[in-house]
PDB file of C-alpha atoms and ligand atoms in Angstrom:
ATOM      1  CA  MET A 140       7.424  -8.121  12.912  1.00 67.00           C
ATOM      2  CA  GLY A 141       6.724  -5.036  12.616  1.00 83.00           C
ATOM      3  CA  GLU A 142       5.356  -3.486  15.749  1.00 87.00           C
ATOM      4  CA  GLU A 143       2.415  -2.473  14.467  1.00 92.00           C
ATOM      5  CA  ILE A 144       1.423  -5.803  13.837  1.00 94.00           C
ATOM      6  CA  GLU A 145       2.444  -6.975  17.016  1.00 93.00           C
ATOM      7  CA  LEU A 146       0.270  -4.715  18.725  1.00 94.00           C
ATOM      8  CA  ILE A 147      -2.250  -5.411  16.203  1.00 97.00           C
ATOM      9  CA  LEU A 148      -2.011  -9.540  16.335  1.00 97.00           C
ATOM     10  CA  ASP A 149      -2.248  -8.599  20.820  1.00 98.00           C
ATOM     11  CA  ASP A 150      -6.133  -6.722  20.545  1.00 98.00           C
ATOM     12  CA  TYR A 151      -7.202  -9.825  18.102  1.00 98.00           C
ATOM     13  CA  ARG A 152      -5.399 -12.738  21.573  1.00 98.00           C
ATOM     14  CA  ALA A 153      -6.903 -10.358  23.928  1.00 98.00           C
ATOM     15  CA  ALA A 154     -10.824 -10.922  22.398  1.00 98.00           C
ATOM     16  CA  GLY A 155     -10.171 -14.148  20.957  1.00 98.00           C
ATOM     17  CA  ARG A 156      -8.904 -15.304  25.171  1.00 98.00           C
ATOM     18  CA  ILE A 157     -12.049 -13.718  26.993  1.00 98.00           C
ATOM     19  CA  LEU A 158     -14.263 -15.698  24.050  1.00 98.00           C
ATOM     20  CA  ALA A 159     -12.617 -18.880  24.547  1.00 98.00           C
ATOM     21  CA  GLU A 160     -13.499 -18.331  28.306  1.00 98.00           C
ATOM     22  CA  VAL A 161     -16.917 -17.581  27.590  1.00 98.00           C
ATOM     23  CA  ARG A 162     -17.923 -19.884  25.982  1.00 98.00           C
ATOM     24  CA  GLU A 163     -16.782 -22.378  28.408  1.00 97.00           C
ATOM     25  CA  GLU A 164     -18.938 -20.992  30.847  1.00 98.00           C
ATOM     26  CA  ALA A 165     -21.342 -21.057  28.205  1.00 98.00           C
ATOM     27  CA  VAL A 166     -21.325 -24.267  27.065  1.00 98.00           C
ATOM     28  CA  GLU A 167     -21.839 -25.925  30.988  1.00 98.00           C
ATOM     29  CA  LYS A 168     -25.678 -23.538  30.821  1.00 98.00           C
ATOM     30  CA  VAL A 169     -27.241 -25.766  27.364  1.00 98.00           C
ATOM     31  CA  LYS A 170     -29.189 -27.865  28.832  1.00 98.00           C
ATOM     32  CA  GLU A 171     -32.765 -29.251  28.198  1.00 98.00           C
ATOM     33  CA  GLY A 172     -35.003 -27.369  29.901  1.00 98.00           C
ATOM     34  CA  ASN A 173     -32.886 -23.484  30.218  1.00 98.00           C
ATOM     35  CA  SER A 174     -34.137 -20.324  28.542  1.00 98.00           C
ATOM     36  CA  VAL A 175     -32.434 -19.662  25.358  1.00 98.00           C
ATOM     37  CA  LEU A 176     -32.257 -16.151  25.742  1.00 98.00           C
ATOM     38  CA  GLU A 177     -30.624 -15.982  29.190  1.00 98.00           C
ATOM     39  CA  VAL A 178     -27.739 -17.262  27.236  1.00 98.00           C
ATOM     40  CA  ALA A 179     -27.629 -15.792  24.361  1.00 98.00           C
ATOM     41  CA  GLU A 180     -27.107 -12.372  27.146  1.00 98.00           C
ATOM     42  CA  PHE A 181     -24.919 -14.144  29.469  1.00 98.00           C
ATOM     43  CA  VAL A 182     -22.524 -14.869  26.755  1.00 98.00           C
ATOM     44  CA  GLU A 183     -23.610 -11.245  25.631  1.00 98.00           C
ATOM     45  CA  ASN A 184     -22.784  -9.833  29.214  1.00 98.00           C
ATOM     46  CA  SER A 185     -20.011 -11.742  29.977  1.00 98.00           C
ATOM     47  CA  ILE A 186     -18.300 -10.273  26.874  1.00 98.00           C
ATOM     48  CA  ARG A 187     -18.877  -6.891  28.253  1.00 98.00           C
ATOM     49  CA  GLU A 188     -18.173  -7.704  31.924  1.00 98.00           C
ATOM     50  CA  LYS A 189     -14.798  -9.468  30.671  1.00 98.00           C
ATOM     51  CA  GLY A 190     -13.418  -5.610  28.901  1.00 98.00           C
ATOM     52  CA  ALA A 191     -14.392  -7.358  25.537  1.00 98.00           C
ATOM     53  CA  GLU A 192     -17.489  -5.953  23.512  1.00 98.00           C
ATOM     54  CA  PRO A 193     -19.594  -8.716  21.462  1.00 98.00           C
ATOM     55  CA  ALA A 194     -18.875  -8.833  17.635  1.00 98.00           C
ATOM     56  CA  PHE A 195     -21.952  -9.963  16.665  1.00 98.00           C
ATOM     57  CA  PRO A 196     -24.639 -10.845  19.031  1.00 98.00           C
ATOM     58  CA  CYS A 197     -24.730 -14.707  20.219  1.00 98.00           C
ATOM     59  CA  ASN A 198     -25.150 -16.639  17.536  1.00 98.00           C
ATOM     60  CA  ILE A 199     -27.918 -19.630  18.571  1.00 98.00           C
ATOM     61  CA  SER A 200     -28.910 -22.361  16.048  1.00 98.00           C
ATOM     62  CA  ARG A 201     -30.744 -25.335  16.398  1.00 98.00           C
ATOM     63  CA  ASN A 202     -31.194 -28.565  15.093  1.00 98.00           C
ATOM     64  CA  GLU A 203     -31.463 -28.448  10.898  1.00 98.00           C
ATOM     65  CA  GLU A 204     -30.430 -24.823  11.858  1.00 98.00           C
ATOM     66  CA  ALA A 205     -27.370 -23.513  10.747  1.00 98.00           C
ATOM     67  CA  GLU A 206     -26.959 -20.430  11.815  1.00 97.00           C
ATOM     68  CA  HIS A 207     -27.631 -16.536  12.428  1.00 98.00           C
ATOM     69  CA  ALA A 208     -30.289 -17.726  14.832  1.00 98.00           C
ATOM     70  CA  THR A 209     -30.378 -15.493  18.265  1.00 98.00           C
ATOM     71  CA  PRO A 210     -33.620 -15.357  20.691  1.00 98.00           C
ATOM     72  CA  SER A 211     -35.841 -11.753  19.639  1.00 98.00           C
ATOM     73  CA  ILE A 212     -36.535  -9.924  23.695  1.00 97.00           C
ATOM     74  CA  ASP A 213     -39.555 -11.526  24.261  1.00 96.00           C
ATOM     75  CA  ASP A 214     -38.234 -15.159  23.554  1.00 98.00           C
ATOM     76  CA  GLU A 215     -39.399 -17.633  25.660  1.00 98.00           C
ATOM     77  CA  THR A 216     -37.755 -21.218  23.596  1.00 98.00           C
ATOM     78  CA  VAL A 217     -36.281 -23.147  25.838  1.00 98.00           C
ATOM     79  CA  PHE A 218     -33.996 -26.150  25.173  1.00 98.00           C
ATOM     80  CA  GLY A 219     -34.657 -29.475  23.815  1.00 98.00           C
ATOM     81  CA  LYS A 220     -33.208 -32.556  22.264  1.00 98.00           C
ATOM     82  CA  ASP A 221     -31.298 -29.867  20.392  1.00 98.00           C
ATOM     83  CA  ILE A 222     -27.995 -30.299  18.684  1.00 98.00           C
ATOM     84  CA  VAL A 223     -26.924 -26.629  18.993  1.00 98.00           C
ATOM     85  CA  LYS A 224     -24.271 -24.521  17.900  1.00 98.00           C
ATOM     86  CA  LEU A 225     -23.146 -21.632  19.529  1.00 98.00           C
ATOM     87  CA  ASP A 226     -21.603 -18.988  17.739  1.00 98.00           C
ATOM     88  CA  ILE A 227     -19.467 -16.436  19.148  1.00 98.00           C
ATOM     89  CA  GLY A 228     -17.796 -13.052  18.680  1.00 98.00           C
ATOM     90  CA  THR A 229     -15.812 -10.702  20.886  1.00 98.00           C
ATOM     91  CA  HIS A 230     -13.504  -7.739  19.692  1.00 98.00           C
ATOM     92  CA  ILE A 231     -11.632  -5.285  21.142  1.00 98.00           C
ATOM     93  CA  ASN A 232     -10.817  -2.154  19.566  1.00 98.00           C
ATOM     94  CA  GLY A 233     -12.423  -4.450  16.057  1.00 98.00           C
ATOM     95  CA  TYR A 234      -9.615  -6.694  16.287  1.00 98.00           C
ATOM     96  CA  ILE A 235     -12.200 -10.095  16.330  1.00 98.00           C
ATOM     97  CA  GLY A 236     -12.454 -13.410  17.733  1.00 98.00           C
ATOM     98  CA  ASP A 237     -15.577 -15.990  16.259  1.00 98.00           C
ATOM     99  CA  SER A 238     -15.813 -19.003  17.341  1.00 98.00           C
ATOM    100  CA  ALA A 239     -18.636 -21.781  17.719  1.00 98.00           C
ATOM    101  CA  VAL A 240     -18.932 -25.328  19.378  1.00 98.00           C
ATOM    102  CA  THR A 241     -21.739 -27.518  19.377  1.00 98.00           C
ATOM    103  CA  VAL A 242     -23.752 -29.140  22.176  1.00 98.00           C
ATOM    104  CA  ASP A 243     -25.373 -32.399  22.149  1.00 98.00           C
ATOM    105  CA  LEU A 244     -28.740 -32.313  23.811  1.00 98.00           C
ATOM    106  CA  SER A 245     -29.826 -35.567  21.586  1.00 97.00           C
ATOM    107  CA  GLY A 246     -26.917 -37.351  22.692  1.00 94.00           C
ATOM    108  CA  ASN A 247     -27.552 -39.099  19.914  1.00 94.00           C
ATOM    109  CA  ASN A 248     -25.389 -37.344  17.411  1.00 98.00           C
ATOM    110  CA  GLU A 249     -21.257 -37.633  18.997  1.00 98.00           C
ATOM    111  CA  GLY A 250     -20.696 -38.908  15.369  1.00 98.00           C
ATOM    112  CA  LEU A 251     -22.597 -35.378  13.370  1.00 98.00           C
ATOM    113  CA  VAL A 252     -19.966 -33.784  16.534  1.00 98.00           C
ATOM    114  CA  LYS A 253     -17.025 -34.676  16.292  1.00 98.00           C
ATOM    115  CA  ALA A 254     -16.910 -34.970  11.322  1.00 98.00           C
ATOM    116  CA  SER A 255     -17.348 -30.875  12.087  1.00 98.00           C
ATOM    117  CA  GLU A 256     -15.112 -30.851  14.919  1.00 98.00           C
ATOM    118  CA  ALA A 257     -12.830 -32.793  13.802  1.00 98.00           C
ATOM    119  CA  ALA A 258     -12.491 -30.997   9.942  1.00 98.00           C
ATOM    120  CA  LEU A 259     -11.579 -27.798  11.965  1.00 98.00           C
ATOM    121  CA  ASN A 260      -8.464 -29.852  13.452  1.00 98.00           C
ATOM    122  CA  GLU A 261      -7.494 -31.379  10.794  1.00 98.00           C
ATOM    123  CA  ALA A 262      -7.491 -28.190   8.637  1.00 98.00           C
ATOM    124  CA  ILE A 263      -5.123 -26.377  11.654  1.00 98.00           C
ATOM    125  CA  LYS A 264      -2.294 -28.536  10.936  1.00 98.00           C
ATOM    126  CA  ILE A 265      -2.246 -27.915   7.757  1.00 98.00           C
ATOM    127  CA  ILE A 266      -2.050 -24.123   7.598  1.00 98.00           C
ATOM    128  CA  ARG A 267       0.594 -21.598   7.678  1.00 98.00           C
ATOM    129  CA  ASP A 268       1.964 -19.251   5.289  1.00 98.00           C
ATOM    130  CA  GLY A 269       1.771 -20.501   1.574  1.00 98.00           C
ATOM    131  CA  VAL A 270      -1.287 -22.458   2.466  1.00 98.00           C
ATOM    132  CA  SER A 271      -3.550 -22.343   0.067  1.00 98.00           C
ATOM    133  CA  THR A 272      -7.802 -22.272   0.517  1.00 98.00           C
ATOM    134  CA  ILE A 273      -8.073 -24.704  -2.298  1.00 98.00           C
ATOM    135  CA  GLU A 274      -5.746 -27.203   0.448  1.00 98.00           C
ATOM    136  CA  ILE A 275      -7.921 -25.781   3.825  1.00 98.00           C
ATOM    137  CA  GLY A 276     -11.459 -26.953   1.652  1.00 98.00           C
ATOM    138  CA  GLU A 277     -10.456 -30.095  -0.254  1.00 98.00           C
ATOM    139  CA  VAL A 278      -9.225 -31.175   4.185  1.00 98.00           C
ATOM    140  CA  ILE A 279     -12.270 -30.042   5.108  1.00 98.00           C
ATOM    141  CA  GLU A 280     -14.637 -31.718   2.637  1.00 98.00           C
ATOM    142  CA  ASN A 281     -12.811 -34.938   3.181  1.00 98.00           C
ATOM    143  CA  THR A 282     -12.567 -35.682   6.340  1.00 98.00           C
ATOM    144  CA  ILE A 283     -16.289 -34.743   6.955  1.00 98.00           C
ATOM    145  CA  ARG A 284     -16.893 -36.887   4.000  1.00 98.00           C
ATOM    146  CA  GLU A 285     -14.422 -39.873   5.425  1.00 98.00           C
ATOM    147  CA  ARG A 286     -17.162 -39.567   8.608  1.00 98.00           C
ATOM    148  CA  GLY A 287     -20.172 -40.806   5.927  1.00 98.00           C
ATOM    149  CA  TYR A 288     -20.895 -36.991   6.765  1.00 98.00           C
ATOM    150  CA  LYS A 289     -22.053 -34.207   3.966  1.00 98.00           C
ATOM    151  CA  PRO A 290     -20.122 -30.539   4.250  1.00 98.00           C
ATOM    152  CA  ILE A 291     -22.121 -27.231   4.080  1.00 98.00           C
ATOM    153  CA  VAL A 292     -21.041 -26.095   0.072  1.00 98.00           C
ATOM    154  CA  ASN A 293     -21.938 -22.512   0.798  1.00 98.00           C
ATOM    155  CA  LEU A 294     -21.385 -21.917   4.210  1.00 98.00           C
ATOM    156  CA  THR A 295     -17.677 -20.369   4.271  1.00 98.00           C
ATOM    157  CA  GLY A 296     -14.449 -19.719   6.823  1.00 98.00           C
ATOM    158  CA  HIS A 297     -13.467 -16.187   6.055  1.00 98.00           C
ATOM    159  CA  GLY A 298     -11.235 -13.104   7.008  1.00 98.00           C
ATOM    160  CA  LEU A 299     -11.350 -10.826   9.339  1.00 98.00           C
ATOM    161  CA  MET A 300     -10.411  -7.966   9.252  1.00 98.00           C
ATOM    162  CA  ARG A 301     -11.372  -4.492  11.830  1.00 98.00           C
ATOM    163  CA  TYR A 302     -14.529  -4.332  12.313  1.00 98.00           C
ATOM    164  CA  ASN A 303     -15.168  -6.245   9.102  1.00 97.00           C
ATOM    165  CA  SER A 304     -16.295 -10.158  10.408  1.00 96.00           C
ATOM    166  CA  HIS A 305     -16.550 -11.378   7.217  1.00 95.00           C
ATOM    167  CA  ALA A 306     -13.267 -10.452   5.364  1.00 97.00           C
ATOM    168  CA  PRO A 307     -11.883 -11.538   1.811  1.00 97.00           C
ATOM    169  CA  PRO A 308     -10.753 -14.086   1.949  1.00 97.00           C
ATOM    170  CA  VAL A 309     -13.001 -17.070   1.652  1.00 98.00           C
ATOM    171  CA  VAL A 310     -12.260 -20.253   3.610  1.00 98.00           C
ATOM    172  CA  PRO A 311     -14.530 -22.883   1.557  1.00 98.00           C
ATOM    173  CA  ASN A 312     -15.527 -26.215   3.259  1.00 98.00           C
ATOM    174  CA  VAL A 313     -14.487 -28.532  -0.045  1.00 98.00           C
ATOM    175  CA  LYS A 314     -12.785 -28.310  -2.523  1.00 96.00           C
ATOM    176  CA  TYR A 315     -12.792 -25.266  -5.147  1.00 93.00           C
ATOM    177  CA  GLU A 316     -11.197 -24.500  -8.248  1.00 92.00           C
ATOM    178  CA  HIS A 317     -10.054 -20.988  -7.365  1.00 94.00           C
ATOM    179  CA  GLY A 318      -8.407 -19.937  -3.896  1.00 96.00           C
ATOM    180  CA  ILE A 319      -5.987 -17.906  -3.672  1.00 97.00           C
ATOM    181  CA  ILE A 320      -2.835 -18.054  -0.968  1.00 98.00           C
ATOM    182  CA  LEU A 321      -2.296 -17.486   2.934  1.00 98.00           C
ATOM    183  CA  ARG A 322       0.274 -15.325   4.604  1.00 98.00           C
ATOM    184  CA  GLU A 323       2.671 -14.404   7.838  1.00 97.00           C
ATOM    185  CA  SER A 324      -0.332 -12.775   9.814  1.00 97.00           C
ATOM    186  CA  ASN A 325      -3.119 -13.224   7.534  1.00 98.00           C
ATOM    187  CA  VAL A 326      -6.266 -13.643  10.318  1.00 98.00           C
ATOM    188  CA  ILE A 327      -9.071 -15.830   8.973  1.00 98.00           C
ATOM    189  CA  ALA A 328     -12.034 -18.089  10.868  1.00 98.00           C
ATOM    190  CA  VAL A 329     -12.176 -21.561   9.729  1.00 98.00           C
ATOM    191  CA  GLU A 330     -15.930 -22.996   9.838  1.00 98.00           C
ATOM    192  CA  PRO A 331     -16.797 -26.499   8.857  1.00 98.00           C
ATOM    193  CA  PHE A 332     -20.078 -27.015   9.136  1.00 98.00           C
ATOM    194  CA  ALA A 333     -21.719 -31.149   8.861  1.00 98.00           C
ATOM    195  CA  THR A 334     -24.812 -32.485   8.210  1.00 98.00           C
ATOM    196  CA  ASP A 335     -26.705 -36.390   7.502  1.00 98.00           C
ATOM    197  CA  ALA A 336     -27.505 -38.114   4.580  1.00 97.00           C
ATOM    198  CA  GLN A 337     -30.860 -36.404   5.099  1.00 97.00           C
ATOM    199  CA  GLY A 338     -29.037 -33.503   4.858  1.00 98.00           C
ATOM    200  CA  ALA A 339     -28.504 -31.492   1.566  1.00 98.00           C
ATOM    201  CA  GLY A 340     -25.100 -29.995   1.930  1.00 98.00           C
ATOM    202  CA  LYS A 341     -26.907 -27.101   1.297  1.00 98.00           C
ATOM    203  CA  VAL A 342     -28.094 -24.045   3.136  1.00 98.00           C
ATOM    204  CA  VAL A 343     -31.283 -21.794   2.298  1.00 98.00           C
ATOM    205  CA  GLU A 344     -32.539 -18.416   3.664  1.00 98.00           C
ATOM    206  CA  HIS A 345     -35.811 -19.730   6.186  1.00 94.00           C
ATOM    207  CA  GLY A 346     -37.856 -17.349   8.620  1.00 84.00           C
ATOM    208  CA  ASN A 347     -37.638 -13.200   9.788  1.00 87.00           C
ATOM    209  CA  ALA A 348     -34.316 -12.331  10.379  1.00 96.00           C
ATOM    210  CA  GLU A 349     -33.145 -11.138  13.737  1.00 98.00           C
ATOM    211  CA  ILE A 350     -29.719  -9.740  12.960  1.00 98.00           C
ATOM    212  CA  TYR A 351     -28.813  -6.890  11.491  1.00 98.00           C
ATOM    213  CA  SER A 352     -26.134  -4.510   9.796  1.00 98.00           C
ATOM    214  CA  LEU A 353     -25.313  -1.304   8.814  1.00 98.00           C
ATOM    215  CA  ILE A 354     -25.210  -0.978   4.797  1.00 97.00           C
ATOM    216  CA  ARG A 355     -23.958   2.785   4.632  1.00 95.00           C
ATOM    217  CA  ALA A 356     -25.507   5.637   6.149  1.00 95.00           C
ATOM    218  CA  LYS A 357     -27.908   8.082   4.147  1.00 95.00           C
ATOM    219  CA  PRO A 358     -30.247  10.329   5.381  1.00 94.00           C
ATOM    220  CA  VAL A 359     -33.558   9.097   5.910  1.00 95.00           C
ATOM    221  CA  ARG A 360     -36.498  10.918   6.389  1.00 94.00           C
ATOM    222  CA  MET A 361     -38.735   9.302   9.138  1.00 94.00           C
ATOM    223  CA  ILE A 362     -37.503  10.533  12.512  1.00 95.00           C
ATOM    224  CA  GLU A 363     -37.575   7.050  14.067  1.00 95.00           C
ATOM    225  CA  ALA A 364     -35.282   5.736  11.209  1.00 96.00           C
ATOM    226  CA  LYS A 365     -32.936   8.877  11.822  1.00 96.00           C
ATOM    227  CA  LYS A 366     -33.283   8.069  15.749  1.00 96.00           C
ATOM    228  CA  LEU A 367     -32.002   4.350  14.992  1.00 97.00           C
ATOM    229  CA  LEU A 368     -29.566   5.583  12.835  1.00 97.00           C
ATOM    230  CA  LYS A 369     -27.632   7.007  14.539  1.00 96.00           C
ATOM    231  CA  GLU A 370     -28.302   4.358  17.433  1.00 96.00           C
ATOM    232  CA  ILE A 371     -26.648   1.851  15.099  1.00 96.00           C
ATOM    233  CA  LYS A 372     -23.369   3.636  14.279  1.00 96.00           C
ATOM    234  CA  LYS A 373     -22.065   2.668  17.320  1.00 95.00           C
ATOM    235  CA  TYR A 374     -21.819  -1.335  15.894  1.00 97.00           C
ATOM    236  CA  GLN A 375     -19.239   0.563  13.630  1.00 97.00           C
ATOM    237  CA  GLY A 376     -20.633  -1.905  10.484  1.00 97.00           C
ATOM    238  CA  LEU A 377     -19.990  -4.883  13.119  1.00 98.00           C
ATOM    239  CA  PRO A 378     -24.247  -7.151  13.261  1.00 98.00           C
ATOM    240  CA  PHE A 379     -26.180  -6.032  15.592  1.00 98.00           C
ATOM    241  CA  ALA A 380     -29.734  -7.762  17.250  1.00 98.00           C
ATOM    242  CA  LYS A 381     -33.029  -5.987  17.102  1.00 98.00           C
ATOM    243  CA  ARG A 382     -33.033  -7.365  20.463  1.00 98.00           C
ATOM    244  CA  TRP A 383     -30.511  -4.680  21.664  1.00 98.00           C
ATOM    245  CA  LEU A 384     -32.903  -2.093  20.426  1.00 97.00           C
ATOM    246  CA  PRO A 385     -34.918   0.969  21.389  1.00 94.00           C
ATOM    247  CA  ARG A 386     -38.749  -0.820  21.330  1.00 93.00           C
ATOM    248  CA  GLU A 387     -40.466   2.209  19.809  1.00 89.00           C
ATOM    249  CA  ARG A 388     -41.689   1.857  16.550  1.00 94.00           C
ATOM    250  CA  LEU A 389     -38.506  -0.579  15.544  1.00 97.00           C
ATOM    251  CA  ASP A 390     -40.176  -2.755  13.024  1.00 96.00           C
ATOM    252  CA  ILE A 391     -40.866   0.117  10.889  1.00 96.00           C
ATOM    253  CA  ALA A 392     -37.901   2.285  11.088  1.00 97.00           C
ATOM    254  CA  LEU A 393     -35.831  -0.639  10.697  1.00 97.00           C
ATOM    255  CA  ARG A 394     -37.970  -1.651   7.502  1.00 96.00           C
ATOM    256  CA  THR A 395     -37.673   1.736   6.378  1.00 97.00           C
ATOM    257  CA  LEU A 396     -34.078   1.261   6.651  1.00 98.00           C
ATOM    258  CA  LYS A 397     -33.504  -2.050   5.650  1.00 97.00           C
ATOM    259  CA  ASN A 398     -36.114  -0.910   2.258  1.00 96.00           C
ATOM    260  CA  GLY A 399     -33.602   2.890   1.908  1.00 96.00           C
ATOM    261  CA  GLY A 400     -30.445  -0.064   1.381  1.00 97.00           C
ATOM    262  CA  ILE A 401     -29.264   0.912   4.953  1.00 98.00           C
ATOM    263  CA  LEU A 402     -29.339  -1.761   6.710  1.00 98.00           C
ATOM    264  CA  ARG A 403     -28.935  -5.719   5.598  1.00 97.00           C
ATOM    265  CA  ASP A 404     -30.078  -8.771   7.761  1.00 97.00           C
ATOM    266  CA  TYR A 405     -29.455 -12.132   8.096  1.00 98.00           C
ATOM    267  CA  PRO A 406     -31.912 -14.487   8.531  1.00 97.00           C
ATOM    268  CA  VAL A 407     -31.975 -18.055   9.874  1.00 98.00           C
ATOM    269  CA  LEU A 408     -29.553 -20.342   7.383  1.00 98.00           C
ATOM    270  CA  ARG A 409     -31.194 -24.046   7.563  1.00 98.00           C
ATOM    271  CA  GLU A 410     -30.266 -26.950   5.972  1.00 98.00           C
ATOM    272  CA  GLU A 411     -32.128 -27.242   2.474  1.00 98.00           C
ATOM    273  CA  GLY A 412     -32.584 -30.786   3.127  1.00 98.00           C
ATOM    274  CA  GLU A 413     -34.256 -30.775   6.972  1.00 97.00           C
ATOM    275  CA  GLY A 414     -31.135 -32.404   8.211  1.00 98.00           C
ATOM    276  CA  LEU A 415     -28.876 -31.970  11.348  1.00 98.00           C
ATOM    277  CA  VAL A 416     -26.501 -29.441  11.493  1.00 98.00           C
ATOM    278  CA  SER A 417     -22.794 -29.442  13.829  1.00 98.00           C
ATOM    279  CA  GLN A 418     -20.227 -26.447  13.241  1.00 98.00           C
ATOM    280  CA  ALA A 419     -16.638 -25.890  14.712  1.00 98.00           C
ATOM    281  CA  GLU A 420     -15.003 -22.591  14.616  1.00 98.00           C
ATOM    282  CA  HIS A 421     -12.013 -20.869  15.648  1.00 98.00           C
ATOM    283  CA  THR A 422      -9.867 -18.324  15.070  1.00 98.00           C
ATOM    284  CA  ILE A 423      -6.688 -18.208  13.287  1.00 98.00           C
ATOM    285  CA  ILE A 424      -3.706 -16.219  12.935  1.00 98.00           C
ATOM    286  CA  VAL A 425      -1.706 -17.352  10.310  1.00 98.00           C
ATOM    287  CA  THR A 426       2.542 -17.095  10.723  1.00 98.00           C
ATOM    288  CA  VAL A 427       5.634 -18.773   9.272  1.00 98.00           C
ATOM    289  CA  ASP A 428       5.492 -22.342  10.005  1.00 97.00           C
ATOM    290  CA  GLY A 429       1.831 -22.891  10.843  1.00 98.00           C
ATOM    291  CA  CYS A 430      -0.393 -21.261  12.993  1.00 98.00           C
ATOM    292  CA  GLU A 431      -2.076 -19.536  16.172  1.00 98.00           C
ATOM    293  CA  VAL A 432      -5.362 -20.126  17.013  1.00 98.00           C
ATOM    294  CA  THR A 433      -6.321 -17.319  19.037  1.00 98.00           C
ATOM    295  CA  THR A 434      -9.660 -18.515  20.539  1.00 98.00           C
ATOM    296  CA  LYS A 435      -8.201 -21.593  21.709  1.00 94.00           C
ATOM    297  CA  ARG A 436      -8.599 -22.369  25.630  1.00 80.00           C
ATOM    298  CA  ILE A 437      -5.316 -21.995  27.670  1.00 67.00           C
ATOM    299  CA  VAL A 438      -5.128 -24.149  30.459  1.00 56.00           C
TER     300      VAL A 438
HETATM  301 MN1   MN B  84     -18.911 -17.744  13.740  1.00 67.48          MN
HETATM  302 MN1   MN B  85     -16.964 -16.771  11.160  1.00 67.48          MN
END
């Protein structure tokens, strides 16, 4: 492998290592009665203290929410007996770590949590240079179904590229007809989602967005929108939280940029049948004879 690629992979590894440390510390804070906003801020601040940057706002999705939930600036929500998905992103020089874990505060959904974890582990076992994303989707689907749960068909893993947290290829959670062959040094995030018997196995958008990203900058007239656009350019196209932004006339400035096709928003994705949802995710570098998980805790 070229020296340049090795340097890039080292940034992926460093981002992954920081993520794993922060994730482990954050899981300890996911307790009934604790503030959801405090956990999100703890995650984002810890990432910065350890020398990386958040690649996206800390997602804390609960129960039938699958992803894209993050607290608002004055959010007073506390954890109840929830199934909590903590999805964390870090980056160093734009090279991203993306990992999620499910914490079961209900105490009676261990099987659901284990279903997505097992699916991720089985996928990791088969990933190597030459594997097809079809095979990965198949092993994830089979592992979840064997345990009596349903995979969520319209949520997928993805490639990771510099300052791009959702690059090709799609890494499906069910057996697709078409796929691509993974090659050495490809960096991907694998993220099985499982739901229970009540679930439809599909998510739909639900509620307001707290997460946005820049599509492309264009000239804007409104002064607040102009200022806001300048502010968000620093995220280099990566998703950011509304609560990270200056508050002055924020709603109208955000709406102006969104309506102008400059920003996209990420509404919460919720299980269509109101089933409970679990998620497990790691970032993975494909190697000649296997793979390297960058976001695994090294002990
Ligand atoms: Mn993620
Ligand atoms: Mn991801």
